[in-house]
XYZ file of C-alpha atoms in Angstrom:
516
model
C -58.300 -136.009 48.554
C -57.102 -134.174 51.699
C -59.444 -131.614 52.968
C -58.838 -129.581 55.710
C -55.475 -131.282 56.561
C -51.727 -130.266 55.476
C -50.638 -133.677 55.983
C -47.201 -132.562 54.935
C -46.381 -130.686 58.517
C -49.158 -132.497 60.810
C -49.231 -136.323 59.529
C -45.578 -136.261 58.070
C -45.094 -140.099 58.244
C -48.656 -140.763 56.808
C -47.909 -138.257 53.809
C -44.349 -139.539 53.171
C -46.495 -143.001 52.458
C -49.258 -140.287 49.972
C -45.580 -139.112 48.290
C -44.727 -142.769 47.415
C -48.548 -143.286 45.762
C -48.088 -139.687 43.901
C -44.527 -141.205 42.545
C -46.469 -144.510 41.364
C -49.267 -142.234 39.300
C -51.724 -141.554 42.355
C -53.572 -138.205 41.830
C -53.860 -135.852 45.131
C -56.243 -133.179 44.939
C -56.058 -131.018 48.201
C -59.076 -128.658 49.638
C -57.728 -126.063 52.133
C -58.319 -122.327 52.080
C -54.087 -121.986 52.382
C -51.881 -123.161 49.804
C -50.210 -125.481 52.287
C -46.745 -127.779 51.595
C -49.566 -130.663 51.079
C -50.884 -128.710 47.818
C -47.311 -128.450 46.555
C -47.582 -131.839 45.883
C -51.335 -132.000 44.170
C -52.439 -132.395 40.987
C -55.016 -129.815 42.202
C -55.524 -127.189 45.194
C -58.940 -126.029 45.746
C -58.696 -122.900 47.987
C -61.690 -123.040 49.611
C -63.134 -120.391 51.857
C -62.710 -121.172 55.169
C -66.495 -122.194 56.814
C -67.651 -123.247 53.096
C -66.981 -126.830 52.647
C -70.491 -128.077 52.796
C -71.178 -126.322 50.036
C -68.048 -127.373 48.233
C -68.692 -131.308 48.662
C -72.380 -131.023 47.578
C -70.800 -128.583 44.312
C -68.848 -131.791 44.008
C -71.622 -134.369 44.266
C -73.949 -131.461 41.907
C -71.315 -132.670 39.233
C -71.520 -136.291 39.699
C -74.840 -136.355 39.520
C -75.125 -134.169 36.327
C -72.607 -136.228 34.786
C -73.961 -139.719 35.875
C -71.132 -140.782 37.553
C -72.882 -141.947 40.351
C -72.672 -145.691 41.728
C -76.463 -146.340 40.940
C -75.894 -150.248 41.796
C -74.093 -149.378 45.460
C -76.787 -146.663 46.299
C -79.724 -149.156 45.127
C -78.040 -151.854 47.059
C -76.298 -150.327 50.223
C -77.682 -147.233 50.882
C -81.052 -145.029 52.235
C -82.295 -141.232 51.834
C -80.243 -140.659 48.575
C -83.476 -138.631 47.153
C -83.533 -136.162 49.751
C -79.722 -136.062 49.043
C -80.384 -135.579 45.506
C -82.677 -133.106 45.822
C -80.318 -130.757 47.697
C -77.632 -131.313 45.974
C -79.589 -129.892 42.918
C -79.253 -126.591 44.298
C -75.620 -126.636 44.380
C -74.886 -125.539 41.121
C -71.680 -124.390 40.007
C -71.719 -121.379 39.897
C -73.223 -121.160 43.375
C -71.053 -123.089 44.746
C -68.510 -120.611 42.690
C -69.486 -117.734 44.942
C -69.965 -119.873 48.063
C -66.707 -121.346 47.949
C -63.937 -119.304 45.987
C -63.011 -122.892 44.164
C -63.950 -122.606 40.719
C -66.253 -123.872 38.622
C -63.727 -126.020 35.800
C -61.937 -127.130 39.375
C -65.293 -128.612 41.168
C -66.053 -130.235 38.332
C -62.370 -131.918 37.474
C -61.960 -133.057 40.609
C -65.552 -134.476 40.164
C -65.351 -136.518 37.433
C -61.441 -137.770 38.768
C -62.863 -139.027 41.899
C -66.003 -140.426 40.982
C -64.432 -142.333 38.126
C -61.307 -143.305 39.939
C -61.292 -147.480 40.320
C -59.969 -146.575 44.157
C -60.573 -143.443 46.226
C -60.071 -141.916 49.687
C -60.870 -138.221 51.491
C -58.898 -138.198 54.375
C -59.819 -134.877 57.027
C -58.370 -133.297 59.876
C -58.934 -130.536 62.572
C -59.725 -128.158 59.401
C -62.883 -130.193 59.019
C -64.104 -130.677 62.665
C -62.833 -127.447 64.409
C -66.195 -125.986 63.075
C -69.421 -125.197 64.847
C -71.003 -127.584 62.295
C -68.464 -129.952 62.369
C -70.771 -132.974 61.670
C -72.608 -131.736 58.682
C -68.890 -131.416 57.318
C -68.111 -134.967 58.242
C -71.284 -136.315 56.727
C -70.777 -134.173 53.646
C -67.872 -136.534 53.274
C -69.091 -139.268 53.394
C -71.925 -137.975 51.617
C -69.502 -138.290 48.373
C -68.119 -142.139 49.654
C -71.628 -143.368 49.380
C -72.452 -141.589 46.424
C -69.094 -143.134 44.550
C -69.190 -146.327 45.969
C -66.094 -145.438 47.275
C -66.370 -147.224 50.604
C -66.081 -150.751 51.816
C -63.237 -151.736 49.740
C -59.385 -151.971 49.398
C -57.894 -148.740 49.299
C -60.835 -146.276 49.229
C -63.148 -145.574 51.836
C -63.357 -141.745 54.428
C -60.348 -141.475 56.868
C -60.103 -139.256 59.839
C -55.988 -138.798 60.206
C -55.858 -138.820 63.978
C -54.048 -135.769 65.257
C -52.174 -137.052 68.357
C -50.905 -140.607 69.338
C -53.544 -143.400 70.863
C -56.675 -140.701 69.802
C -58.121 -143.866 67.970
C -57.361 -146.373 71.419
C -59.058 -144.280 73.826
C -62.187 -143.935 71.927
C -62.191 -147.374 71.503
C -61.654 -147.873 75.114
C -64.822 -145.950 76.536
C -63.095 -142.609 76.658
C -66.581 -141.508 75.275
C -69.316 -139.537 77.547
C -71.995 -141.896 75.546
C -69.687 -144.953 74.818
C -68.668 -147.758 76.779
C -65.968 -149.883 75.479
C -66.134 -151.335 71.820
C -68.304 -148.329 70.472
C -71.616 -149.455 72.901
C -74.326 -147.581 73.710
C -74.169 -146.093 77.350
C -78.113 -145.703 76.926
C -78.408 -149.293 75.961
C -80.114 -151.222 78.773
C -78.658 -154.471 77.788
C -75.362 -153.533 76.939
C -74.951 -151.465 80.511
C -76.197 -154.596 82.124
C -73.094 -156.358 81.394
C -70.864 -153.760 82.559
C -72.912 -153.788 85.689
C -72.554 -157.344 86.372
C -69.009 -157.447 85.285
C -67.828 -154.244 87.877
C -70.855 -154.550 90.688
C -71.601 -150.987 89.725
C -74.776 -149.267 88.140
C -73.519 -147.199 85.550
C -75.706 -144.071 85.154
C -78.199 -144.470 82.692
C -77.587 -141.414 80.798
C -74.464 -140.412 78.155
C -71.921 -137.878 80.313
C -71.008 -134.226 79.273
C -68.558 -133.986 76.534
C -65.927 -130.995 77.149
C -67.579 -128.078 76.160
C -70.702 -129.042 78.560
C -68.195 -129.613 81.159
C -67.250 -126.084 80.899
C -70.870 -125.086 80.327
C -71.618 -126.893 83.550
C -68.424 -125.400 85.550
C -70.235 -122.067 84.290
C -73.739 -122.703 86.430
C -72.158 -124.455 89.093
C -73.393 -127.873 88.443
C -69.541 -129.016 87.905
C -67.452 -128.175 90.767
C -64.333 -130.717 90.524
C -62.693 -131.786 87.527
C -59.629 -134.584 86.907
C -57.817 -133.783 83.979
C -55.240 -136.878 82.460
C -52.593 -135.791 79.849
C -54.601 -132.545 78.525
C -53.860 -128.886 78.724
C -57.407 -126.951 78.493
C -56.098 -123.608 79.933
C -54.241 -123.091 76.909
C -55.796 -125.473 74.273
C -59.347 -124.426 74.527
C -60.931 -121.616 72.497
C -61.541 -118.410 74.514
C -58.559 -118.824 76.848
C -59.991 -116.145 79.440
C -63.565 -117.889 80.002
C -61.385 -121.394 80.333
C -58.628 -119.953 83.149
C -61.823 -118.358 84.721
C -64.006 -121.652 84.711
C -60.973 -123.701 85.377
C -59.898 -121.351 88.326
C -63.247 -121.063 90.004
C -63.571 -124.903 90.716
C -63.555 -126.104 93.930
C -61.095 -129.230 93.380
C -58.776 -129.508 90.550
C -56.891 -132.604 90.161
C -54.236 -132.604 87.097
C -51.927 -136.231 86.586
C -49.567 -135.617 83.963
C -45.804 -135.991 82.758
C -45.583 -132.000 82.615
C -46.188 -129.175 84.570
C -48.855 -127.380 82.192
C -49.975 -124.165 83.083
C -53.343 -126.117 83.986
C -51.516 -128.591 86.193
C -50.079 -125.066 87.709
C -53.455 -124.106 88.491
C -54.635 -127.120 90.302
C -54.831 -128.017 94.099
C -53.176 -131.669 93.318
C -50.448 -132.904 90.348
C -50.585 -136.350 90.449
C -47.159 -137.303 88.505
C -47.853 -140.128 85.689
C -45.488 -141.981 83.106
C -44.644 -141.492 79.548
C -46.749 -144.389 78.106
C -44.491 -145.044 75.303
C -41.438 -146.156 76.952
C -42.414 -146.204 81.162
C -45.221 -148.004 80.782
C -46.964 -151.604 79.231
C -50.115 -151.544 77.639
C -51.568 -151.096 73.842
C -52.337 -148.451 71.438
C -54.062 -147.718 68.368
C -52.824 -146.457 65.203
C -54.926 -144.327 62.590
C -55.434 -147.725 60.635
C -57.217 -148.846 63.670
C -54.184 -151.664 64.520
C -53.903 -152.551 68.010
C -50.191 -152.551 68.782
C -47.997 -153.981 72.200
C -46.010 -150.996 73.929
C -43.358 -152.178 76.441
C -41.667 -150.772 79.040
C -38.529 -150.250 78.902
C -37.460 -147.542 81.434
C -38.771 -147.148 85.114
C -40.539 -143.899 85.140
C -38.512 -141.257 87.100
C -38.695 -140.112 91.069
C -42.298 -140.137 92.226
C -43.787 -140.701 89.303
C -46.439 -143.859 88.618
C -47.493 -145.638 85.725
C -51.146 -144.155 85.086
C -52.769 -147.198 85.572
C -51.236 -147.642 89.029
C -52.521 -144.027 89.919
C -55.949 -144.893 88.829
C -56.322 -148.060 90.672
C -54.938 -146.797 94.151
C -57.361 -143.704 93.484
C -60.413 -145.935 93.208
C -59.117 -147.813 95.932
C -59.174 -144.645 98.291
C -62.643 -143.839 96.817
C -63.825 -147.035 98.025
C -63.709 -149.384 95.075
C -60.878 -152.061 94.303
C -60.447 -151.983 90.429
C -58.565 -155.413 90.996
C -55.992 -154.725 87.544
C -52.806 -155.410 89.048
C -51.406 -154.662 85.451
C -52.357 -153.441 82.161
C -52.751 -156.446 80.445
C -55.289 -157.345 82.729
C -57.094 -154.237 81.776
C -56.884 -154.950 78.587
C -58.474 -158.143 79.017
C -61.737 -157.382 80.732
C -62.058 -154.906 78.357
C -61.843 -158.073 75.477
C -64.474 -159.440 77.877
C -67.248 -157.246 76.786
C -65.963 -155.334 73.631
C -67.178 -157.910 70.368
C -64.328 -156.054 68.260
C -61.597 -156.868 70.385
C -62.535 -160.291 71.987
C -59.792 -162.017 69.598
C -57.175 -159.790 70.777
C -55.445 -161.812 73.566
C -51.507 -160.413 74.173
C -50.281 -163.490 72.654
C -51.935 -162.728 69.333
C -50.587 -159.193 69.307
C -47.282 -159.881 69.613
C -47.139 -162.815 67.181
C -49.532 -160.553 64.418
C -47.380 -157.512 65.117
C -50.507 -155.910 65.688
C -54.194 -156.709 64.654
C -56.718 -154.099 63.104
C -60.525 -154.519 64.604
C -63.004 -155.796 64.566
C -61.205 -159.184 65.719
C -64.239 -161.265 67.115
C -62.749 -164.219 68.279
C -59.191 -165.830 68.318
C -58.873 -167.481 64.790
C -60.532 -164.107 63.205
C -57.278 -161.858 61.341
C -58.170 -159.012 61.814
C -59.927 -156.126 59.400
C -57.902 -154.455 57.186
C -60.906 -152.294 56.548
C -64.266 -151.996 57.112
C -67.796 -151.933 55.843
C -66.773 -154.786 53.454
C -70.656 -156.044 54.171
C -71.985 -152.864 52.161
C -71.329 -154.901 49.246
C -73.042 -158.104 50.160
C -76.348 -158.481 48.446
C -78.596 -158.559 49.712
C -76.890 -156.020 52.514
C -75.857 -157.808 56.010
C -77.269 -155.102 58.755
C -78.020 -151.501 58.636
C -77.645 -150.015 55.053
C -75.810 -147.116 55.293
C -77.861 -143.131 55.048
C -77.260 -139.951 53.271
C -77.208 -136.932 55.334
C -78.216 -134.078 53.323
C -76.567 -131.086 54.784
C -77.093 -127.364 54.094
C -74.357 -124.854 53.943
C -74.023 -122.486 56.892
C -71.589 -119.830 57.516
C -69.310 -119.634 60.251
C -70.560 -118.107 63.362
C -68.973 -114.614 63.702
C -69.135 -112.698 60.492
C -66.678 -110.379 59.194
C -67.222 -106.428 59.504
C -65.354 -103.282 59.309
C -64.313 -103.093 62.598
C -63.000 -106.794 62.242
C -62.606 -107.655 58.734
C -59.855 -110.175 58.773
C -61.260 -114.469 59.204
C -58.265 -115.743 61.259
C -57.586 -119.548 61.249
C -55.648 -121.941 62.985
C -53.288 -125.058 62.372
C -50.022 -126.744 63.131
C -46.288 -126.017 62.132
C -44.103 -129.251 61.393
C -41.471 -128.594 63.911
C -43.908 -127.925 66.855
C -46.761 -129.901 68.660
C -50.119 -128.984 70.024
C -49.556 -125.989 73.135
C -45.580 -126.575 72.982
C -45.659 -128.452 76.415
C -43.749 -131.376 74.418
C -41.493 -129.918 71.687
C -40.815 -126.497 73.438
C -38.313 -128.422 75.586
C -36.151 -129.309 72.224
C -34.872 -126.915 70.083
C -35.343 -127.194 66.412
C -33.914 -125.793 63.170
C -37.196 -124.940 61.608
C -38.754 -123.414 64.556
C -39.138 -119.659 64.037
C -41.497 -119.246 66.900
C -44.925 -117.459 66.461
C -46.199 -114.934 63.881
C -48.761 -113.467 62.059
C -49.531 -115.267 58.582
C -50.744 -112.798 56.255
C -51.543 -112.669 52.115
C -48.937 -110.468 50.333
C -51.940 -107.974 49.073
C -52.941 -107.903 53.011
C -49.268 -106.621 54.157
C -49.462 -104.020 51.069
C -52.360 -102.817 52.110
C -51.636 -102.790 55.834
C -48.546 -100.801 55.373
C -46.317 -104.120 56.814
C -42.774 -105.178 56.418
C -41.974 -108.513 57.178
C -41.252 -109.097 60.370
C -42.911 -106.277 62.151
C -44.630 -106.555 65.189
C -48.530 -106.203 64.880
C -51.633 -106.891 67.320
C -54.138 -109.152 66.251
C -57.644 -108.376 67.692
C -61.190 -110.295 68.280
C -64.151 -109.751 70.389
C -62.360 -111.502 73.111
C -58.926 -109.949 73.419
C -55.679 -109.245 71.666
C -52.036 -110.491 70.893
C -49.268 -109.186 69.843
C -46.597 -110.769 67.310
C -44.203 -110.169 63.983
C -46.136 -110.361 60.793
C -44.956 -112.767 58.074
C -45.948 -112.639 54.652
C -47.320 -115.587 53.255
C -47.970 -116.006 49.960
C -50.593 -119.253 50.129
C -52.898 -117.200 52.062
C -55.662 -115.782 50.421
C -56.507 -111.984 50.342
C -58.428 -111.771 53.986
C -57.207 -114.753 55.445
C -54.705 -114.556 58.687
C -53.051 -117.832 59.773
C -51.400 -118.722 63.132
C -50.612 -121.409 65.554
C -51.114 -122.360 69.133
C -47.660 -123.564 69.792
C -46.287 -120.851 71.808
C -48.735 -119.915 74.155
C -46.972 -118.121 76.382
C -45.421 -115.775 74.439
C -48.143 -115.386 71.937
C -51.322 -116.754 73.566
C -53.443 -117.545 70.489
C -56.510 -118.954 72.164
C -56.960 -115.273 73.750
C -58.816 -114.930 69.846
C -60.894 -117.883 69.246
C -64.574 -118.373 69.355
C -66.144 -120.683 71.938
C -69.009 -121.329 69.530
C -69.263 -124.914 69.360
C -71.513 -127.839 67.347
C -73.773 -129.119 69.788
C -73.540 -132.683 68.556
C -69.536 -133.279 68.643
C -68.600 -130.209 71.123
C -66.084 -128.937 69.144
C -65.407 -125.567 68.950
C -64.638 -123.322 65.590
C -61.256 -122.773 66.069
C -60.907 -122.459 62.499
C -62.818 -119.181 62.187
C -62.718 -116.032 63.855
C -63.105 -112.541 63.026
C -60.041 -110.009 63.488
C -58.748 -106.582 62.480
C -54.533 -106.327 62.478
C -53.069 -103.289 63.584
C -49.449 -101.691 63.867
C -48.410 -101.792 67.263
C-alpha cells in the first residue's frame, strides 16, 4: 500500500523497483485523495478525503477484525493494548467510515481482506501522511494495521517512511534530533548524556531542544533571538510564509551556510558558503533502507566555499571549543564510539560491504536487512511492541461558504522542494505553477483551462492559471511549492501544527478560487 505518497513523481527510483513487483504479480493498492500517476498503476485507488485517514485505517482494521483475519498468535506473543485497540476499532464500521472517508465500503473491505491475508505486506507513507496537525495518530494508525497483520519483523513486509530528500534518514541517525543524541538515545537519559559528557568535556543540557515550529514559536516571544540555518530554506518552505519572513526578519543574528543563495540566506546578516556533499565533500549517508553508504570527493568545492564540516569546526573553534575532527571520517568514528547501531561500521567495512544497513553492533555483525526480527522470538526479546488506538479528527480549518475549497499540497516529478535546485535546469515536463482543479469545479467556476485565477485563505492570496485535473475530486484544489517566487504557495497554508512531531498541515487548508 502507498498512502499519502505518489511515489511515481516523488520516489521515482523507489517506484520503478514497485513497477518491477506489479510485473511479477505484486498487488498495489494506493490511498490518496488525487488519482495520482501512482494509482494508474494499482489494483485499487482509494480516494480518500483529505484529513480522514485515521478513520480509513481503523475502517480497514474494523474489517479484519470482523473477518478474523487478524494475527491472533503475533498479537498474543508480540504485542500490548490490542483491547483498547479493539474496542475502537468497533466503532469504525463501514459505513461510517463510508461517510468519513469517501472510500467505499466493498473497497475498505477488499483491500482488507488482500492485505491481511497477503503472505508479505508493506504501507509505505509520505508527506501526505505527516504534513497533518495529527500527524502521529496517522503514523500509529499504520502501524496500527502492521501489528494487527503480523505484518512486521519479517522479509519483505513491515511500515516504511519513503524519505523525501537525500541523507533525511543519516541525519536523524546522527543526533540531528532536539531529543536525540546519536544512535536514537535519549537526550533526557542521565546515563546515556554522561557518556557524551565525558567523551566532549561538555554538559549537555539536560532537557530535549525545540523542534522547528517551537523555534518559531520562541522567535515569536523573544526567547529565540539568533538562529543558524544549514542547507534549509524556511522563508519559503514553511507554512504561513508572512509570519516566517516576519519571525525570520525580526532576529537579531541570522547566520545561513549553504550552496545557494535562498531567499532566507538573502535575508541573513552572514552566508557562510558550504559544499555540495555529494561530489565536494567525504563522508556517509543513509539511504531509505537505512544502508550506510561511502561518498567521495571528487571535485574541490568552488572559490570560497568549505566543506561543511570544515565550517563547523573553525566555528566552534572561534566559539571557544576545538571539535578536534580534522576530517569526516573521524567524525564518523566518535560517533561509532557511542552509537550501539553503528559501532561495526568502521570505513573499511563500508567500502568492502558496499554499504551496511543498522543496527551493526560490532565488526563481524552484517548488518540488518530489516528490523524488529525479535518480535517473533518467543518468548519476545525486549519491549513488546503497543497499539495506539487513535480517534479520527478533522483537519483544523473547516470549510465554509466564504472558503469552500480544501487546498492540498505535493510535488511535481520534474521539480524539487522550493525550486532552489531544479529551477536552475530547464526541463521538458516543467509547465511551471497552476491551479489543480476537478473538471465539475472549473464547470462550475465558469474556467477555461489555462486562465488565470486567485486562490485565497485566511492568510493571503495568489494568483495563477487554472488547470483542469481530472484525478481531483469535486472540492479538492491541488498545487505545488516549486515556484515560489512567481506563485508563492506557502502565502495559503496553515501554521497549525501536531504538538508531538511539529509538523505543520500543509496538506489542508481552506480556500475560495476566484476569476481574476
Amino acid at each position: 500500500m502507498l498512502w499519502g505518497s505518489n511515489a511515481r513523481e516523488t520516489h521515482p527510483i523507489f517506484f520503478h523497483h514497485v513497477l518491477k513487483a506489479v510485473r511479477k504479480g505484486a498487488r498495489l493498492y494506493v490511498v490518496d485523495p488525487r488519482r495520482t500517476a501512482s494509482a494508474e498503476w494499482a489494483e485499487g485507488w482509494l480516494p480518500v478525503n483529505v484529513g480522514a485517514d485515521v478513520a480509513l485505517a481503523n475502517g480497514i482494521a474494523h474489517a479484519i477484525l470482523a473477518e478474523g483475519l487478524e494475527h491472533k498468535g503475533f498479537i498474543a506473543n508480540a504485542t500490548e493494548d490490542v483491547d483498547a485497540y479493539k474496542a475502537l476499532v468497533a466503532r469504525y464500521d463501514l459505513a461510517r467510515v463510508a461517510r468519513l472517508t469517501g472510500v467505499a465500503p466493498e473497497m475498505i473491505q477488499r483491500v482488507a481482506r488482500d492485505y491481511a491475508k497477503a503472505e508479505r505486506a508493506m504501507i509505505c507513507w509520505t508527506l501526505g501522511i505527516t504534513e497533518h496537525h495529527n500527524a502521529v495518530d496517522n503514523v500509529l494508525s499504520l502501524i496500527n494495521l502492521c501489528l494487527l497483520t503480523g505484518h512486521v519483523g519479517k522479509w519483505g513486509s513491515g511500515c516504511n517512511p519513503l524519505r523525501g530528500q537525500n541523507n533525511v534518514q543519516g541525519g536523524g541517525d546522527s543526533g540531528a534530533l532536539p531529543h536525540k543524541l546519536p544512535g536514537f538515545q535519549d537526550v533526557e537519559d542521565d546515563a546515556i548524556r554522561a557518556r557524551y559528557d565525558a567523551l566532549w568535556g561538555r554538559t549537555i543540557p539536560p532537557k530535549k531542544g525545540w523542534h522547528l515550529t517551537e523555534m518559531f514559536e520562541a522567535m515569536e516571544h523573544g526567547h529565540l533571538r539568533a538562529l543558524f540555518v544549514l542547507g534549509e530554506n524556511p522563508a519559503q518552505s514553511e507554512a504561513d510564509a508572512t509570519r516566517t519572513r516576519r519571525l525570520l526578519g525580526g532576529l537579531e543574528f541570522l547566520l545561513v551556510q549553504d550552496i545557494f543563495l535562498t531567499r532566507t540566506a538573502e535575508m541573513a546578516d552572514v552566508v557562510l558558503p558550504g559544499s555540495a556533499s555529494f561530489c565536494e565533500a567525504e563522508g556517509t549517508v543513509t539511504n531509505s533502507e537505512r544502508r550506510v553508504q561511502r561518498v567521495r570527493k571528487s571535485i574541490e568545492p568552488p572559490g570560497n566555499a568549505k566543506d561543511d564540516i570544515e565550517i563547523l569546526c573553525a566555528l566552534s573553534k572561534r566559539l571557544g571549543y576545538d571539535l578536534a575532527l580534522p576530517n569526516a571520517k573521524a567524525a564518523w568514528d566518535e560517533l561509532r564510539e557511542l552509537s550501539p547501531m553503528h559501532h561495526g561500521m568502521s570505513y573499511e567495512r563500508l567500502e568492502a560491504l558496499g554499504g551496511i544497513q543498522w543496527p551493526c553492533p560490532d565488526e563481524s555483525h552484517p548488518g540488518s536487512p530489516f528490523l524488529h526480527g525479535r518480535l517473533w522470538e518467543t518468548p519476545v526479546r525486549g519491549m513488546k511492541a503497543r497499539f495506539h488506538p487513535a480517534e479520527d479528527v478533522p483537519p483544523v480549518e473547516a470549510l465554509d461558504d466564504e472558503f469552500p475549497l480544501r487546498l492540498t499540497t505535493g510535488r511535481r516529478l520534474d521539480s524539487y522542494n522550493t525550486g532552489v535546485q531544479s529551477g536552475g535546469y530547464a526541463s521538458p515536463r516543467r509547465m511551471q505553477e497552476t491551479v489543480d482543479l476537478s473538471p465539475a469545479d472549473m464547470r462550475s467556476l465558469g474556467l477555461a483551462d489555462g486562465e488565470r485565477v486567485r486562490v485565497v485563505s485566511r492568510r493571503g492570496a495568489v494568483v495563477a492559471p487554472a488547470r483542469v485535473d481530472p484525478g481531483l475530486k469535486p472540492g479538492l484544489v491541488f498545487m505545488t511549492l516549486h515556484f515560489p517566487d512567481q506563485v508563492d504557495v506557502n502565502l495559503l497554508t496553515i501554521d497549525a501544527t501536531d504538538p508531538r512531531s511539529g509538523t505543520a498541515e500543509f496538506k489542508a487548508a481552506a480556500v475560495r478560487v476566484e476569476k481574476v
